[in-house]
mmCIF file of C-alpha atoms in Angstrom:
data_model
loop_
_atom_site.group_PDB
_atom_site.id
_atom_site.type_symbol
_atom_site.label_atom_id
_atom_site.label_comp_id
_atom_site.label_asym_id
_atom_site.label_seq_id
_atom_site.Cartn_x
_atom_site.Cartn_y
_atom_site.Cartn_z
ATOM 1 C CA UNK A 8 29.608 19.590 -10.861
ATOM 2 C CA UNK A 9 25.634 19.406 -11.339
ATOM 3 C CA UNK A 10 24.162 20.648 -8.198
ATOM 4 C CA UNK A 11 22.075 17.799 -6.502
ATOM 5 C CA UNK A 12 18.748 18.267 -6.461
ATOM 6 C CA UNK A 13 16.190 18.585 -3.707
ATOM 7 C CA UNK A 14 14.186 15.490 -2.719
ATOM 8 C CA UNK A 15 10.757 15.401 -4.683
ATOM 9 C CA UNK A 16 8.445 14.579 -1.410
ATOM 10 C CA UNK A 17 10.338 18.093 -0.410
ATOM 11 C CA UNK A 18 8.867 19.885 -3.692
ATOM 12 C CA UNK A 19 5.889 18.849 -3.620
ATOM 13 C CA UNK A 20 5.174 19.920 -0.364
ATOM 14 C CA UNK A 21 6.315 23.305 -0.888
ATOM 15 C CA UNK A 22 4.622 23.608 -4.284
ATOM 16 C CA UNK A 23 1.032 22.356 -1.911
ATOM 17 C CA UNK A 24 2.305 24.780 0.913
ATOM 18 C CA UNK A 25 3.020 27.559 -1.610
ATOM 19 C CA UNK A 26 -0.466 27.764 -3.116
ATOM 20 C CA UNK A 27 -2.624 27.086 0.111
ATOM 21 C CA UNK A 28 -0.267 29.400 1.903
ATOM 22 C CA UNK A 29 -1.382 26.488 4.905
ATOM 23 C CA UNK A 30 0.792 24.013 6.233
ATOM 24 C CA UNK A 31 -2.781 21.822 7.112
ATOM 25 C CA UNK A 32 -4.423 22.171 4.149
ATOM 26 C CA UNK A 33 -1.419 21.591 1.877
ATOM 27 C CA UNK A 34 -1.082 18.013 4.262
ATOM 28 C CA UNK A 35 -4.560 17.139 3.526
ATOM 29 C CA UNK A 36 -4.195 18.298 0.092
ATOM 30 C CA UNK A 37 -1.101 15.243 0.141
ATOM 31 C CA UNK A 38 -2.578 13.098 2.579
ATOM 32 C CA UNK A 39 -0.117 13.467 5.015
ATOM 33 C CA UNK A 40 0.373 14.898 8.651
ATOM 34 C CA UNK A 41 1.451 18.767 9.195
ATOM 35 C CA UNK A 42 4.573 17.841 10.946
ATOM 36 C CA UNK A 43 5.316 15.126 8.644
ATOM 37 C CA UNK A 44 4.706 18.209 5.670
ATOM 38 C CA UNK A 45 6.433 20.735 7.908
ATOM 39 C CA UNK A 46 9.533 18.672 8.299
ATOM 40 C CA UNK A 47 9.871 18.222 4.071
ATOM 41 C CA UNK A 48 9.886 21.949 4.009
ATOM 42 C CA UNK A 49 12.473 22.299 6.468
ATOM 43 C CA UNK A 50 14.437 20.013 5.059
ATOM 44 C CA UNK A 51 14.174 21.915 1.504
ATOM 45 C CA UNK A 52 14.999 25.198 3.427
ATOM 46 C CA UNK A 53 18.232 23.131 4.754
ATOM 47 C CA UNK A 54 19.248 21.944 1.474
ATOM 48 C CA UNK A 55 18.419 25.213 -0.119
ATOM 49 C CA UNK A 56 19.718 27.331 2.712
ATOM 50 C CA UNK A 57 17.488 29.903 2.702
ATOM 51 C CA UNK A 58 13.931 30.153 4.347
ATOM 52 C CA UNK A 59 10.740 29.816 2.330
ATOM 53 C CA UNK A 60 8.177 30.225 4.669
ATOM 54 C CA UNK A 61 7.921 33.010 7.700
ATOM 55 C CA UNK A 62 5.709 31.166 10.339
ATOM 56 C CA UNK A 63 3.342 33.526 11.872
ATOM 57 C CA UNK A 64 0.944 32.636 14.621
ATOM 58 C CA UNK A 65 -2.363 30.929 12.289
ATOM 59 C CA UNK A 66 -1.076 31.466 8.840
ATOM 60 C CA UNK A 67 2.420 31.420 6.892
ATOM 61 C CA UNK A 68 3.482 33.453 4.550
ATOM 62 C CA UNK A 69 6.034 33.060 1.533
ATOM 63 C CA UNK A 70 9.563 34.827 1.785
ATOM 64 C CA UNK A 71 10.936 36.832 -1.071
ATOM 65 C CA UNK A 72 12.799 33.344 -1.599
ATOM 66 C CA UNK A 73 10.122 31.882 -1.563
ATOM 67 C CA UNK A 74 7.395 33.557 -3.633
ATOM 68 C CA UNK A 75 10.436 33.635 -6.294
ATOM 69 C CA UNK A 76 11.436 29.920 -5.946
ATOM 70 C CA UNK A 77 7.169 28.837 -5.899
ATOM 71 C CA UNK A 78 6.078 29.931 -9.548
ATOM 72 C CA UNK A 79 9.206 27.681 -10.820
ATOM 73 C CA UNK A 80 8.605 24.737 -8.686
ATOM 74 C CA UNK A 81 5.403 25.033 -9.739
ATOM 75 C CA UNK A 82 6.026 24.575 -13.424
ATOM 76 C CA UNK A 83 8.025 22.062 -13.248
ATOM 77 C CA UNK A 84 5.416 19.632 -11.644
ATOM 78 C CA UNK A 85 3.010 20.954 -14.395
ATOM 79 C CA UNK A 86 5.757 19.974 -16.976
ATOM 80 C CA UNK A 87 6.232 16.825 -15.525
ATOM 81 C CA UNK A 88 2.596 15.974 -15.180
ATOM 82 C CA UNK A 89 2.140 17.206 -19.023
ATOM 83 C CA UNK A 90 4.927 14.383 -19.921
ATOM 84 C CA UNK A 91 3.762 11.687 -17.527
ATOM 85 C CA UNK A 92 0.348 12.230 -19.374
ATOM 86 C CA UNK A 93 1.978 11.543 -22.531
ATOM 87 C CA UNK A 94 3.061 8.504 -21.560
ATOM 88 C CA UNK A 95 0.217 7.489 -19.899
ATOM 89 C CA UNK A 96 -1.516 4.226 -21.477
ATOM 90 C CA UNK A 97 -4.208 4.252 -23.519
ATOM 91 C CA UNK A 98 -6.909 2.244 -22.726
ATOM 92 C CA UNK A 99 -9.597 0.555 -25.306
ATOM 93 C CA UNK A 100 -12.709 2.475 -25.155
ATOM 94 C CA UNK A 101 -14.970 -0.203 -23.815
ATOM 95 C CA UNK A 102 -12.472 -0.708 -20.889
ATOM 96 C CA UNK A 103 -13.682 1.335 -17.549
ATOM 97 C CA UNK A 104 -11.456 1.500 -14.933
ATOM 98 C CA UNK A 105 -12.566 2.773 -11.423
ATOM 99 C CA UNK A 106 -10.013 3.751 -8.220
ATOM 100 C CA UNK A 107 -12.082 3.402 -5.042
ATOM 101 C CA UNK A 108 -11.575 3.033 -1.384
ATOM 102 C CA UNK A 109 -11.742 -0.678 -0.445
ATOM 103 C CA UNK A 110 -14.760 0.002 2.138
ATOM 104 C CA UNK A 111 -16.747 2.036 -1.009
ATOM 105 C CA UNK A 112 -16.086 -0.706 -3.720
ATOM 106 C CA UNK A 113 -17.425 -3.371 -1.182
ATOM 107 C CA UNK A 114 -20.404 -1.920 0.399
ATOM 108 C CA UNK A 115 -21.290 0.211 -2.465
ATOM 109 C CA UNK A 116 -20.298 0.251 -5.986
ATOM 110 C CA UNK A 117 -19.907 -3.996 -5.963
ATOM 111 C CA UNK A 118 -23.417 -4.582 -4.663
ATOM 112 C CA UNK A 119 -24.861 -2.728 -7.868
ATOM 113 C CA UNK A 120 -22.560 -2.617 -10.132
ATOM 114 C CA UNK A 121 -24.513 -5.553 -12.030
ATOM 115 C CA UNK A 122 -27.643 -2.619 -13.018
ATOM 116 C CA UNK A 123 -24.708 -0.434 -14.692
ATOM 117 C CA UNK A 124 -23.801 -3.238 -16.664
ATOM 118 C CA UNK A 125 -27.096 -4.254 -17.562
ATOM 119 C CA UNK A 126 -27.164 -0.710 -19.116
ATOM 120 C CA UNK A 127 -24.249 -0.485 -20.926
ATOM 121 C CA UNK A 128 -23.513 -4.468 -21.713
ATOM 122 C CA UNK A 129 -20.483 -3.160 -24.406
ATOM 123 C CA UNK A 130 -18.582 -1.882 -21.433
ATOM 124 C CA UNK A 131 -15.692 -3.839 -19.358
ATOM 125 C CA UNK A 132 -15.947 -2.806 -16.005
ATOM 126 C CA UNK A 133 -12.799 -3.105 -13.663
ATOM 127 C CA UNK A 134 -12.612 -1.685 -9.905
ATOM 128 C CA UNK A 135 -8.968 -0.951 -8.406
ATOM 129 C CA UNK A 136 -10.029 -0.775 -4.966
ATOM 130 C CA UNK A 137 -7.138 0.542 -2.863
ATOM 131 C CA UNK A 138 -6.221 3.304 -0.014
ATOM 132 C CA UNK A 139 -3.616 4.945 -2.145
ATOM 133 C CA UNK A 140 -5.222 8.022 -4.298
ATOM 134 C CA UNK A 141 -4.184 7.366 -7.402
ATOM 135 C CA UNK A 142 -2.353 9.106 -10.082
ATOM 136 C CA UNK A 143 -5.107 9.652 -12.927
ATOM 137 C CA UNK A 144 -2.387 10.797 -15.773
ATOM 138 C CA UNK A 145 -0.146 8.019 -14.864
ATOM 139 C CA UNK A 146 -2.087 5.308 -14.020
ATOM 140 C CA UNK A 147 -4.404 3.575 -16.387
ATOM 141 C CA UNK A 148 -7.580 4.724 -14.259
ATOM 142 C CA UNK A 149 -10.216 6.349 -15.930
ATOM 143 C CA UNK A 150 -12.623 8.052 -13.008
ATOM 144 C CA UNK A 151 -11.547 8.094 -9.107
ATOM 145 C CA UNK A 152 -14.297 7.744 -6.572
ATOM 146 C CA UNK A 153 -12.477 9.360 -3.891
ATOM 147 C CA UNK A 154 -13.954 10.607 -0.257
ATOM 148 C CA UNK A 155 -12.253 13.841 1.775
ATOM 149 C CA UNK A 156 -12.614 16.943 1.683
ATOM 150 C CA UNK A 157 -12.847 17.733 -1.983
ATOM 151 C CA UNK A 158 -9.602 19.327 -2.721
ATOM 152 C CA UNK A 159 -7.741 17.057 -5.364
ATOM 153 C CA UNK A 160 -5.644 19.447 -7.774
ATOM 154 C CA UNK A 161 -5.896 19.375 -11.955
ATOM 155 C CA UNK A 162 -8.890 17.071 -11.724
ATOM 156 C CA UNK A 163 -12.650 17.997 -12.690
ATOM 157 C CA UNK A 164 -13.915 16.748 -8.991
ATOM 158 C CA UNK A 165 -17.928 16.991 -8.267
ATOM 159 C CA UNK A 166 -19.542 16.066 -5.222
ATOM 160 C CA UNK A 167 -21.681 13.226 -4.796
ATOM 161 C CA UNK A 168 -23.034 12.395 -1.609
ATOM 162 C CA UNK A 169 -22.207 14.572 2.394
ATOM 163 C CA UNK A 170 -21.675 11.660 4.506
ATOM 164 C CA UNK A 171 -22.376 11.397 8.104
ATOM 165 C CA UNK A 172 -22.052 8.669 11.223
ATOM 166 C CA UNK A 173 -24.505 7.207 13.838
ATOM 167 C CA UNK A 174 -24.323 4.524 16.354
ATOM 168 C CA UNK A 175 -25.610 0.996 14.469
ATOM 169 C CA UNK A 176 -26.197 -2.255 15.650
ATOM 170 C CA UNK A 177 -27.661 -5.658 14.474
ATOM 171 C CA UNK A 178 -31.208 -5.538 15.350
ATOM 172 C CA UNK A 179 -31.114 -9.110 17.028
ATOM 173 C CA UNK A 180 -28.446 -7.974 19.293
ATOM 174 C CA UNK A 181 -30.446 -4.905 20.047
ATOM 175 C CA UNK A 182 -33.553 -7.203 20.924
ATOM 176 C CA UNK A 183 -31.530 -10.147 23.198
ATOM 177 C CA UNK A 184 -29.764 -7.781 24.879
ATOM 178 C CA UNK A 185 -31.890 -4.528 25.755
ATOM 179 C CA UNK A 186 -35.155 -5.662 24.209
ATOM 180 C CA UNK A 187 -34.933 -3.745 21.081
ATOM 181 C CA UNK A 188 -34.295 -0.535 22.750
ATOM 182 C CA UNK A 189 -31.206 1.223 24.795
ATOM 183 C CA UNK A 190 -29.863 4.293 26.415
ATOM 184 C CA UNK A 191 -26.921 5.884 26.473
ATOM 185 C CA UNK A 192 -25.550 4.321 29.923
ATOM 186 C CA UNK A 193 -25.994 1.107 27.862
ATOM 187 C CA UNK A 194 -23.660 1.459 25.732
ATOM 188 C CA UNK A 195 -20.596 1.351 28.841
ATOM 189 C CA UNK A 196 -21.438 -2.814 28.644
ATOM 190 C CA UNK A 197 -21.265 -3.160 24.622
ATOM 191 C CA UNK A 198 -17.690 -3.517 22.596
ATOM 192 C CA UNK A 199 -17.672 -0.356 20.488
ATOM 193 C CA UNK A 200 -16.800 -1.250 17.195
ATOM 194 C CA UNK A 201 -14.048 1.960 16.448
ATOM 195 C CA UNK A 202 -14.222 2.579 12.072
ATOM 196 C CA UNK A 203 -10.799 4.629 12.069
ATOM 197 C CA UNK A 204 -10.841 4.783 8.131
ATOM 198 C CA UNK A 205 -11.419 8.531 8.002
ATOM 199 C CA UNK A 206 -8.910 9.445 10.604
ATOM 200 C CA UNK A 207 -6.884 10.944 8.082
ATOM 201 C CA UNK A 208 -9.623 13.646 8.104
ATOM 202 C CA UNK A 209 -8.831 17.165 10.257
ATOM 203 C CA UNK A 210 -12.210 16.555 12.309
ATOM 204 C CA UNK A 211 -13.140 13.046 12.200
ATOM 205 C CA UNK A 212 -16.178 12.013 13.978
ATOM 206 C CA UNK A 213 -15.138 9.333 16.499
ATOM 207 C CA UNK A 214 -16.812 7.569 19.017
ATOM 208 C CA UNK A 215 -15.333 9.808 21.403
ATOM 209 C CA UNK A 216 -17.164 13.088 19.574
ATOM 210 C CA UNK A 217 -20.169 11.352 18.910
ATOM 211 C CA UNK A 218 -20.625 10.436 23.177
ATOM 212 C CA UNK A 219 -19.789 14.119 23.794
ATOM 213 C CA UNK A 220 -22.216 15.463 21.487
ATOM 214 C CA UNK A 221 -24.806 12.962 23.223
ATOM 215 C CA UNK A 222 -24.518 14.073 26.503
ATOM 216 C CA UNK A 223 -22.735 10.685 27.227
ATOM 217 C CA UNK A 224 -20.713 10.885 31.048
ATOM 218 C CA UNK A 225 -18.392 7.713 32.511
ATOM 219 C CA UNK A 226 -18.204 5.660 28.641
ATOM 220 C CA UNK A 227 -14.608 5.068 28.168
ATOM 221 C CA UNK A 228 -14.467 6.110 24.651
ATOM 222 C CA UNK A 229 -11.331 4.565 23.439
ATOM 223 C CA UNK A 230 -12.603 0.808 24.446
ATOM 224 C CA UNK A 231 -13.070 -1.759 21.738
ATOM 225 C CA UNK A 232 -12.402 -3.276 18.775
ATOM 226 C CA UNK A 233 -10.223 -0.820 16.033
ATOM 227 C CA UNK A 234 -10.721 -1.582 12.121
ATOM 228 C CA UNK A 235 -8.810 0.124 9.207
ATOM 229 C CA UNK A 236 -10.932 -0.384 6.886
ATOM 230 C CA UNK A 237 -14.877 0.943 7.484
ATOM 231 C CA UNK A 238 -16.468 -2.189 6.020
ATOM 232 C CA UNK A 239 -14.913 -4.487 8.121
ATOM 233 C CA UNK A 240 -16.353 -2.765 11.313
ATOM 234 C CA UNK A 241 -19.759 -2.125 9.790
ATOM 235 C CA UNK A 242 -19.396 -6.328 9.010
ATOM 236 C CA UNK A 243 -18.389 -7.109 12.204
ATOM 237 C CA UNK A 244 -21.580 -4.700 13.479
ATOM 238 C CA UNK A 245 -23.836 -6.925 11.598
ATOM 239 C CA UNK A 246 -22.133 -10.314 12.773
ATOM 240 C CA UNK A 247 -23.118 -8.753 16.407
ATOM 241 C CA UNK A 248 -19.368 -8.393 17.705
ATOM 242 C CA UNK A 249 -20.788 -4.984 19.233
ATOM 243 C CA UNK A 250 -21.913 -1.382 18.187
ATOM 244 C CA UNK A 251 -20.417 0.372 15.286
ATOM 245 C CA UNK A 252 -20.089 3.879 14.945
ATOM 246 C CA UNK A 253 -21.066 3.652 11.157
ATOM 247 C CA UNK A 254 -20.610 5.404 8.001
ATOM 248 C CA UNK A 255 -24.576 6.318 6.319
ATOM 249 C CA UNK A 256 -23.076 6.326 3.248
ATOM 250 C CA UNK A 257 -21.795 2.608 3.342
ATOM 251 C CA UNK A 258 -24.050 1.013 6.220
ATOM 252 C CA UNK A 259 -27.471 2.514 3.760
ATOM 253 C CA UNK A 260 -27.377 -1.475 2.036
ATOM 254 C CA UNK A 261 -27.220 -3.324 5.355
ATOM 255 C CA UNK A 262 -29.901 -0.873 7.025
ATOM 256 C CA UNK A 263 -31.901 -0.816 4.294
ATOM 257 C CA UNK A 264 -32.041 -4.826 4.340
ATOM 258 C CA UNK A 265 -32.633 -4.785 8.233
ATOM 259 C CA UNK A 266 -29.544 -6.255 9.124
ATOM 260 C CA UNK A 267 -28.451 -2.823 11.115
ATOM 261 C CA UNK A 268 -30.475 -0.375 12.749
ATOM 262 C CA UNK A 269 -29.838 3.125 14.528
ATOM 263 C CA UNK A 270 -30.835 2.873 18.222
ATOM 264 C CA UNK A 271 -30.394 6.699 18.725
ATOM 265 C CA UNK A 272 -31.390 9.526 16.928
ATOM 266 C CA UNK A 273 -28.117 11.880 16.867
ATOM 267 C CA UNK A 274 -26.424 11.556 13.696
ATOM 268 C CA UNK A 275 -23.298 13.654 13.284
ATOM 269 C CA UNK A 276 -21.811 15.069 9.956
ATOM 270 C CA UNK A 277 -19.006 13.339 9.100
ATOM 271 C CA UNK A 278 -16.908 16.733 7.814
ATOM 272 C CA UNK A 279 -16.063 14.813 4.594
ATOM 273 C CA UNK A 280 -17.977 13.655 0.984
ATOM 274 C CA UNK A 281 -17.816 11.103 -1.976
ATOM 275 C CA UNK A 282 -16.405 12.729 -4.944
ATOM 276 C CA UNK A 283 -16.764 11.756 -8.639
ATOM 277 C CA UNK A 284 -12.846 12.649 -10.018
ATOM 278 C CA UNK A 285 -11.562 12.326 -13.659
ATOM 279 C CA UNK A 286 -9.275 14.436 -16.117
ATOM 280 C CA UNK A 287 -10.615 17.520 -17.374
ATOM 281 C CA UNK A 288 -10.342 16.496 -20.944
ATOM 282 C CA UNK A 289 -11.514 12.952 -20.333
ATOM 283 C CA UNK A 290 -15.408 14.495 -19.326
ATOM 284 C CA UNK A 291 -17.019 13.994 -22.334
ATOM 285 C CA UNK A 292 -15.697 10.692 -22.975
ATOM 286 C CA UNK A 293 -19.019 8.448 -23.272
ATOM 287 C CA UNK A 294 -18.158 5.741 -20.928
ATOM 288 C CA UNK A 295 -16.951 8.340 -18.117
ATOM 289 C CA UNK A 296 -19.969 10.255 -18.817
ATOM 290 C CA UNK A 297 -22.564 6.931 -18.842
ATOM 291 C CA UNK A 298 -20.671 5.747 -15.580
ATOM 292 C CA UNK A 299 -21.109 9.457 -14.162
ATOM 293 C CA UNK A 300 -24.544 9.096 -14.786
ATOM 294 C CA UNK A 301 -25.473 5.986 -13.122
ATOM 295 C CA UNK A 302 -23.696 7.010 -9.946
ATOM 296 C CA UNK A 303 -25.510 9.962 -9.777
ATOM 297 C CA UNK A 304 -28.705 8.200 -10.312
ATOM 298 C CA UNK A 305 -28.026 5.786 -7.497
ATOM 299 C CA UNK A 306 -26.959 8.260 -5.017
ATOM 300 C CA UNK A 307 -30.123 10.209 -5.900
ATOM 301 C CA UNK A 308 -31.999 6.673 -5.681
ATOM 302 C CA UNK A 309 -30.720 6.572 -2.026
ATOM 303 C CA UNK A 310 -30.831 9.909 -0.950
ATOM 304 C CA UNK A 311 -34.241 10.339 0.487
ATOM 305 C CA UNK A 312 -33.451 7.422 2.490
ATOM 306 C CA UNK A 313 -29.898 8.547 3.862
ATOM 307 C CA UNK A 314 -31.940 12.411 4.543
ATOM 308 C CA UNK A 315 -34.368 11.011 6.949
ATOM 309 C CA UNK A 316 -31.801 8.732 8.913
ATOM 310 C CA UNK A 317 -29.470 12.262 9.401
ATOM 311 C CA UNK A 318 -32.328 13.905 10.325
ATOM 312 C CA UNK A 319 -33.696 12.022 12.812
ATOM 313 C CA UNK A 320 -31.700 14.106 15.690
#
């Protein structure tokens, strides 16, 4: 009989767990929790029944099982990817097709995507703005804009723009209800406006970090209104529902056109970056290469800007 095989979720977190030799950064590597990774390796070990992994106190280490089994496992995904990448379809070369975050391809790339075009007038521009990373030699997607910590395997990945977080609020609010000015103790009688979009990261900034790095006693820190997606609290900041804890990166447009402003001067790294992300071998292509170029020009446009709001504190 052919021996069943093990479940593929299983793999792949051994073949992440097996190169990082880190149960947390192989989760972040797959976007998922380190008990929800932990648990797919156990339940390899089970249906291998042998152990892969000796868990020490901070680190693991591979078992002579396990260092054997890795290099194979390992191979086979390359194989697989190698095939998938065959099959993956070919797109005209006037088509560009960008995978973004929802909250990026709103508040971001949409709002200026018009200059890009205005530049390169041959090109057809499509956005697949979605929360699930995805699969560059599967999917028809040319370049990934893609924000973490950096660490996305077989992919030529440079970083474009260190974000970072601050309290923001509309400025009319600001002015009707604390004459354009508040203090911390203010903030226990306005709705915080929670952006939990990044919580996937290992140290998001929350509201929570940001009033403890203040100085900030008696705020109830989980209060308020919860979004998934970051533009939709930075939107509902501007609309005056309350005080966002908001993204620099996204939040530059509205502060830029007045329609947000930071009442306080400690801005907090946000652990996590934009990244530009394509195939290796796609680089040079000249409409990955003309669309590289424009980001980095509008990042670069913006930057001076987004360096004197993070250095305020």
């Amino acid at each position: 009989m052919t021996r069943r095989l093990p479940p593929l979720n299983a793999l792949r977190a051994f073949d992440a767990a097996s190169r990082h030799l880190s149960f947390q950064k192989a989760a972040e590597e797959l976007n998922v929790t380190p008990s929800a990774l932990s648990f797919q390796i156990r339940q390899l070990e089970e249906h291998l029944h042998i152990a892969l992994f000796r868990r020490l106190n901070r680190r693991v280490v591979l078992t002579e099982e396990g260092a054997r089994f890795a290099p194979f496992v390992q191979d086979g995904f390359e194989r697989l990817h190698g095939a998938m990448n065959q099959l993956r379809p070919a797109t005209p070369d006037n088509v560009l097709t960008v995978s973004t975050g929802p909250a990026f391809a709103a508040k971001w790339l949409s709002p200026r995507i018009h200059r890009f075009l205005e530049l390169h007038p041959d090109i057809e521009f499509r956005i697949s703005a979605n929360l699930n990373l995805s699969d560059l030699r599967k999917d028809p997607i040319d370049v990934a804009i893609r924000f973490g910590g950096g660490n996305y395997p077989g992919l030529r990945v440079e970083p474009l723009a260190e974000d970072a977080a601050t309290p923001l609020i509309s400025p009319m609010l600001l002015e009707q209800r604390f004459g354009g000015a508040m203090s911390l103790t203010d903030l226990t009688s306005m709705t915080l406006l929670h952006d939990d979009s990044a919580s996937f990261l290992p140290k998001a900034v929350t509201w929570a970090t940001w009033l403890k790095h203040a100085g900030a006693h008696g705020i109830d820190a989980s209060r308020g209104a919860r979004f998934s997606h970051a533009d939709h609290a930075i939107e509902a900041a501007v609309d005056q529902a309350g005080i966002v804890l908001g993204r620099l990166t996204l939040a530059a447009r509205d502060i830029r056109a007045g329609r947000l402003v930071a009442p306080f001067d400690l801005v907090l790294p946000s652990n996590a970056s934009f990244y530009f992300c394509c195939l290796p071998e796609m680089t040079a292509e000249p409409k990955i290469e003309a669309f590289r170029a424009f980001v980095r020009s509008e990042i670069e446009g913006e930057k001076a800007e987004l360096d004197r709001l993070r250095n305020r504190g």
